[in-house]
XYZ file of C-alpha atoms in Angstrom:
166
model
C -7.215 -17.808 9.545
C -9.887 -18.506 6.979
C -12.075 -21.389 8.090
C -10.952 -22.130 11.660
C -12.892 -19.325 13.350
C -16.151 -21.276 13.417
C -14.640 -24.550 14.705
C -12.627 -22.556 17.259
C -15.830 -20.912 18.502
C -17.415 -24.339 18.848
C -14.407 -25.681 20.774
C -14.461 -22.619 23.035
C -18.149 -23.079 23.806
C -17.514 -26.692 24.794
C -14.570 -25.720 27.009
C -16.392 -22.888 28.785
C -19.854 -24.356 29.121
C -20.864 -26.804 31.810
C -22.705 -29.934 30.725
C -25.864 -28.823 32.524
C -25.826 -25.264 31.219
C -29.310 -23.797 31.214
C -29.073 -22.241 27.756
C -26.714 -24.823 26.237
C -27.802 -24.629 22.585
C -28.196 -20.869 22.693
C -24.702 -20.445 24.133
C -23.225 -22.593 21.369
C -25.117 -20.472 18.837
C -23.794 -17.242 20.349
C -20.250 -18.653 20.343
C -20.532 -19.668 16.693
C -22.042 -16.364 15.562
C -19.570 -14.250 17.509
C -16.574 -16.323 16.428
C -17.032 -14.928 12.915
C -18.585 -11.558 13.845
C -15.413 -9.445 13.427
C -15.336 -10.499 9.763
C -18.635 -8.702 9.129
C -16.319 -5.922 7.983
C -15.598 -7.949 4.839
C -18.854 -6.619 3.369
C -17.529 -3.078 3.744
C -14.081 -4.193 2.534
C -15.408 -5.582 -0.755
C -18.509 -3.499 -1.422
C -17.558 -0.002 -0.271
C -13.819 0.251 0.410
C -13.001 -1.635 -2.798
C -10.191 -3.509 -0.957
C -8.118 -0.318 -0.476
C -7.340 -1.031 3.197
C -6.676 -4.319 4.960
C -9.878 -5.353 6.703
C -7.880 -6.115 9.854
C -7.309 -2.356 10.124
C -11.011 -1.672 10.623
C -12.451 -0.944 14.042
C -14.199 -4.326 14.091
C -10.778 -5.962 14.422
C -9.818 -4.097 17.605
C -10.485 -5.429 21.106
C -11.551 -2.019 22.433
C -14.507 -1.928 20.036
C -15.858 -5.263 21.268
C -15.078 -4.521 24.909
C -17.142 -1.332 24.581
C -20.028 -3.184 22.922
C -19.922 -5.896 25.611
C -19.828 -3.230 28.329
C -22.849 -1.433 26.908
C -24.759 -4.719 26.597
C -23.812 -5.721 30.151
C -24.934 -2.391 31.614
C -28.185 -2.618 29.648
C -28.889 -6.140 30.860
C -28.162 -5.220 34.462
C -30.370 -2.117 34.181
C -33.177 -4.290 32.806
C -32.667 -6.819 35.610
C -31.652 -9.529 33.165
C -28.280 -10.316 34.731
C -28.781 -14.040 34.039
C -28.258 -13.168 30.367
C -24.759 -11.835 31.028
C -23.459 -15.322 30.208
C -24.359 -14.623 26.571
C -22.350 -11.390 26.571
C -19.403 -13.215 28.162
C -19.548 -16.084 25.642
C -19.828 -13.641 22.761
C -16.920 -11.530 23.958
C -14.724 -14.587 24.524
C -15.524 -15.856 21.021
C -14.717 -12.489 19.452
C -11.438 -12.204 21.349
C -10.561 -15.738 20.245
C -11.160 -14.616 16.652
C -8.693 -11.775 17.147
C -6.132 -14.107 18.746
C -6.381 -16.478 15.794
C -6.019 -13.581 13.353
C -2.903 -12.469 15.223
C -1.107 -15.662 14.153
C -0.511 -14.407 10.616
C -2.253 -11.037 10.324
C -1.780 -7.632 11.883
C -4.130 -6.885 14.792
C -4.003 -3.579 16.683
C -4.414 -4.927 20.218
C -3.567 -1.626 21.927
C -5.755 0.650 19.802
C -6.621 3.538 20.494
C -3.571 3.919 22.725
C -1.224 2.743 19.976
C -1.520 2.036 16.263
C 1.108 -0.702 16.505
C -0.079 -3.943 14.944
C 0.905 -7.329 16.330
C 1.282 -10.689 14.624
C 3.241 -13.854 15.320
C 4.553 -14.489 11.812
C 4.749 -12.679 8.504
C 3.492 -14.733 5.578
C 5.648 -13.901 2.535
C 3.856 -12.995 -0.695
C 5.197 -15.667 -3.036
C 2.122 -16.870 -4.942
C -0.845 -15.573 -6.888
C -3.693 -15.490 -6.022
C -2.941 -14.088 -2.558
C -4.682 -16.822 -0.541
C -2.196 -19.439 -1.779
C 0.450 -17.727 0.339
C -1.523 -18.672 3.446
C -2.523 -22.100 2.166
C 1.111 -23.115 1.551
C 2.429 -21.554 4.768
C 3.036 -23.695 7.872
C 0.394 -21.731 9.793
C -2.288 -23.472 7.710
C -1.502 -26.613 9.747
C -2.711 -24.776 12.863
C -5.949 -23.994 11.106
C -6.326 -27.579 9.942
C -5.690 -28.875 13.481
C -8.376 -26.550 14.902
C -10.856 -27.715 12.250
C -10.136 -31.399 12.902
C -10.438 -30.927 16.663
C -13.740 -29.081 16.239
C -15.099 -31.825 13.975
C -14.025 -34.561 16.378
C -15.691 -32.814 19.354
C -18.838 -32.282 17.299
C -18.975 -35.940 16.251
C -18.354 -37.063 19.828
C -21.262 -34.870 20.975
C -23.548 -36.315 18.314
C -22.760 -39.927 19.188
C -23.017 -39.317 22.943
C -26.439 -37.656 22.737
C -27.890 -40.107 20.213
C -30.499 -42.460 21.715
C -29.417 -46.089 21.846
């Protein structure tokens, strides 16, 4: 997935959140930010690693990493008696896990790390074209990404027109 992570995070926030959610805008913001958070490793991939290793092999693309971060945040919030903020940790974790699920469609994700180095994906995208991204663009999985983007846009537009004063 290239561009569907953000719309998928938006869709997720709308599915999970109640209409009368106390921190509605903040929860959407957390969902959007966290839906692309695992790809922060792209800075390391391009600037330091010089593209030697697939960025999906980095720790930021393993569920255990994010589960540990969410656990630490949850314990900290509970210790500080801010348990009402746990909804933000939950929304963030759900958005990050959704990112990993979407990546699993056509990329290798190590779901069982550190217990196993086995990578999982649903389909292998054959390397037929140059530059590399054309292989994904011309593969049938790009239709999934397009559908997610169109659904996200339609939900967003519906929200705008429903909240607009008459």
